[in-house]
Amino acid sequence: MTLPIVAALALAGCSGTGGDKAESTPSASQESSASAASTETESASAEASTEATGSDPDTSNDVKDLPEYIKPYPDSEVLSASIVKAHNDKDKKLPEQVSLVVRAKADAKDIFAFYEKELGKADFEPLGEEMKTKSARVVNFKHKDNDSVLVVTVAEDSEDKANSIVTVGGNIGS
């Protein structure tokens, strides 16, 4: 809402005061409007940062809180994990969002076989064929009985080509 005001003030400041010369210094109201816009941006950024760090009670960054079938690849290093309840108290049927990122020293073929087996135990099945891009290989999984979808992505670790970065994430029924 303040953005149109700031834009209007900026335009007003650019139209000079007599002659063809534009004012070179901003007015006090322009400076305070720009400062207010900056403060709003900073507080919105801080709010988003707080949400990302898991201080929300419906958010967890602990691997132990992920469903049993979303587990780290054996002997891998967990880089991040999160589960966010995407529902409110009134509607428990909305999905949860899950994410697990690990660094593993393994081939994509072995990683996909592991997750196909583990996710299969929870009634997930591959949805389509493996897709390859320049930087990653991807397999989608869909639950047999509901709309839960998980995506397993394997990419080369840019820091160490011998490792793979594995991401398992998606929406699951709660």
JSON list of N, CA and C in Angstrom, two decimals, residues 44-55:
[
{"chain": "A", "resi": 44, "resn": "ALA", "atom": "N", "xyz": [9.25, -7.59, 6.99]},
{"chain": "A", "resi": 44, "resn": "ALA", "atom": "CA", "xyz": [8.70, -8.72, 6.24]},
{"chain": "A", "resi": 44, "resn": "ALA", "atom": "C", "xyz": [9.78, -9.77, 6.02]},
{"chain": "A", "resi": 45, "resn": "SER", "atom": "N", "xyz": [11.00, -9.31, 5.77]},
{"chain": "A", "resi": 45, "resn": "SER", "atom": "CA", "xyz": [12.12, -10.24, 5.58]},
{"chain": "A", "resi": 45, "resn": "SER", "atom": "C", "xyz": [12.42, -10.98, 6.87]},
{"chain": "A", "resi": 46, "resn": "ALA", "atom": "N", "xyz": [12.41, -10.28, 7.99]},
{"chain": "A", "resi": 46, "resn": "ALA", "atom": "CA", "xyz": [12.66, -10.92, 9.28]},
{"chain": "A", "resi": 46, "resn": "ALA", "atom": "C", "xyz": [11.58, -11.93, 9.60]},
{"chain": "A", "resi": 47, "resn": "GLU", "atom": "N", "xyz": [10.32, -11.60, 9.25]},
{"chain": "A", "resi": 47, "resn": "GLU", "atom": "CA", "xyz": [9.21, -12.52, 9.48]},
{"chain": "A", "resi": 47, "resn": "GLU", "atom": "C", "xyz": [9.39, -13.79, 8.65]},
{"chain": "A", "resi": 48, "resn": "ALA", "atom": "N", "xyz": [9.77, -13.65, 7.39]},
{"chain": "A", "resi": 48, "resn": "ALA", "atom": "CA", "xyz": [10.00, -14.81, 6.53]},
{"chain": "A", "resi": 48, "resn": "ALA", "atom": "C", "xyz": [11.16, -15.63, 7.06]},
{"chain": "A", "resi": 49, "resn": "SER", "atom": "N", "xyz": [12.19, -14.96, 7.56]},
{"chain": "A", "resi": 49, "resn": "SER", "atom": "CA", "xyz": [13.35, -15.66, 8.11]},
{"chain": "A", "resi": 49, "resn": "SER", "atom": "C", "xyz": [12.94, -16.45, 9.35]},
{"chain": "A", "resi": 50, "resn": "THR", "atom": "N", "xyz": [12.10, -15.86, 10.20]},
{"chain": "A", "resi": 50, "resn": "THR", "atom": "CA", "xyz": [11.62, -16.56, 11.39]},
{"chain": "A", "resi": 50, "resn": "THR", "atom": "C", "xyz": [10.84, -17.80, 11.00]},
{"chain": "A", "resi": 51, "resn": "GLU", "atom": "N", "xyz": [10.00, -17.69, 9.97]},
{"chain": "A", "resi": 51, "resn": "GLU", "atom": "CA", "xyz": [9.23, -18.85, 9.52]},
{"chain": "A", "resi": 51, "resn": "GLU", "atom": "C", "xyz": [10.16, -19.93, 8.99]},
{"chain": "A", "resi": 52, "resn": "ALA", "atom": "N", "xyz": [11.21, -19.55, 8.29]},
{"chain": "A", "resi": 52, "resn": "ALA", "atom": "CA", "xyz": [12.12, -20.53, 7.70]},
{"chain": "A", "resi": 52, "resn": "ALA", "atom": "C", "xyz": [12.95, -21.25, 8.74]},
{"chain": "A", "resi": 53, "resn": "THR", "atom": "N", "xyz": [13.17, -20.63, 9.90]},
{"chain": "A", "resi": 53, "resn": "THR", "atom": "CA", "xyz": [14.00, -21.26, 10.91]},
{"chain": "A", "resi": 53, "resn": "THR", "atom": "C", "xyz": [13.22, -22.22, 11.79]},
{"chain": "A", "resi": 54, "resn": "GLY", "atom": "N", "xyz": [11.92, -22.28, 11.61]},
{"chain": "A", "resi": 54, "resn": "GLY", "atom": "CA", "xyz": [11.16, -23.28, 12.34]},
{"chain": "A", "resi": 54, "resn": "GLY", "atom": "C", "xyz": [10.65, -22.84, 13.69]},
{"chain": "A", "resi": 55, "resn": "SER", "atom": "N", "xyz": [10.56, -21.54, 13.97]},
{"chain": "A", "resi": 55, "resn": "SER", "atom": "CA", "xyz": [10.04, -21.12, 15.26]},
{"chain": "A", "resi": 55, "resn": "SER", "atom": "C", "xyz": [8.52, -21.24, 15.30]}
]
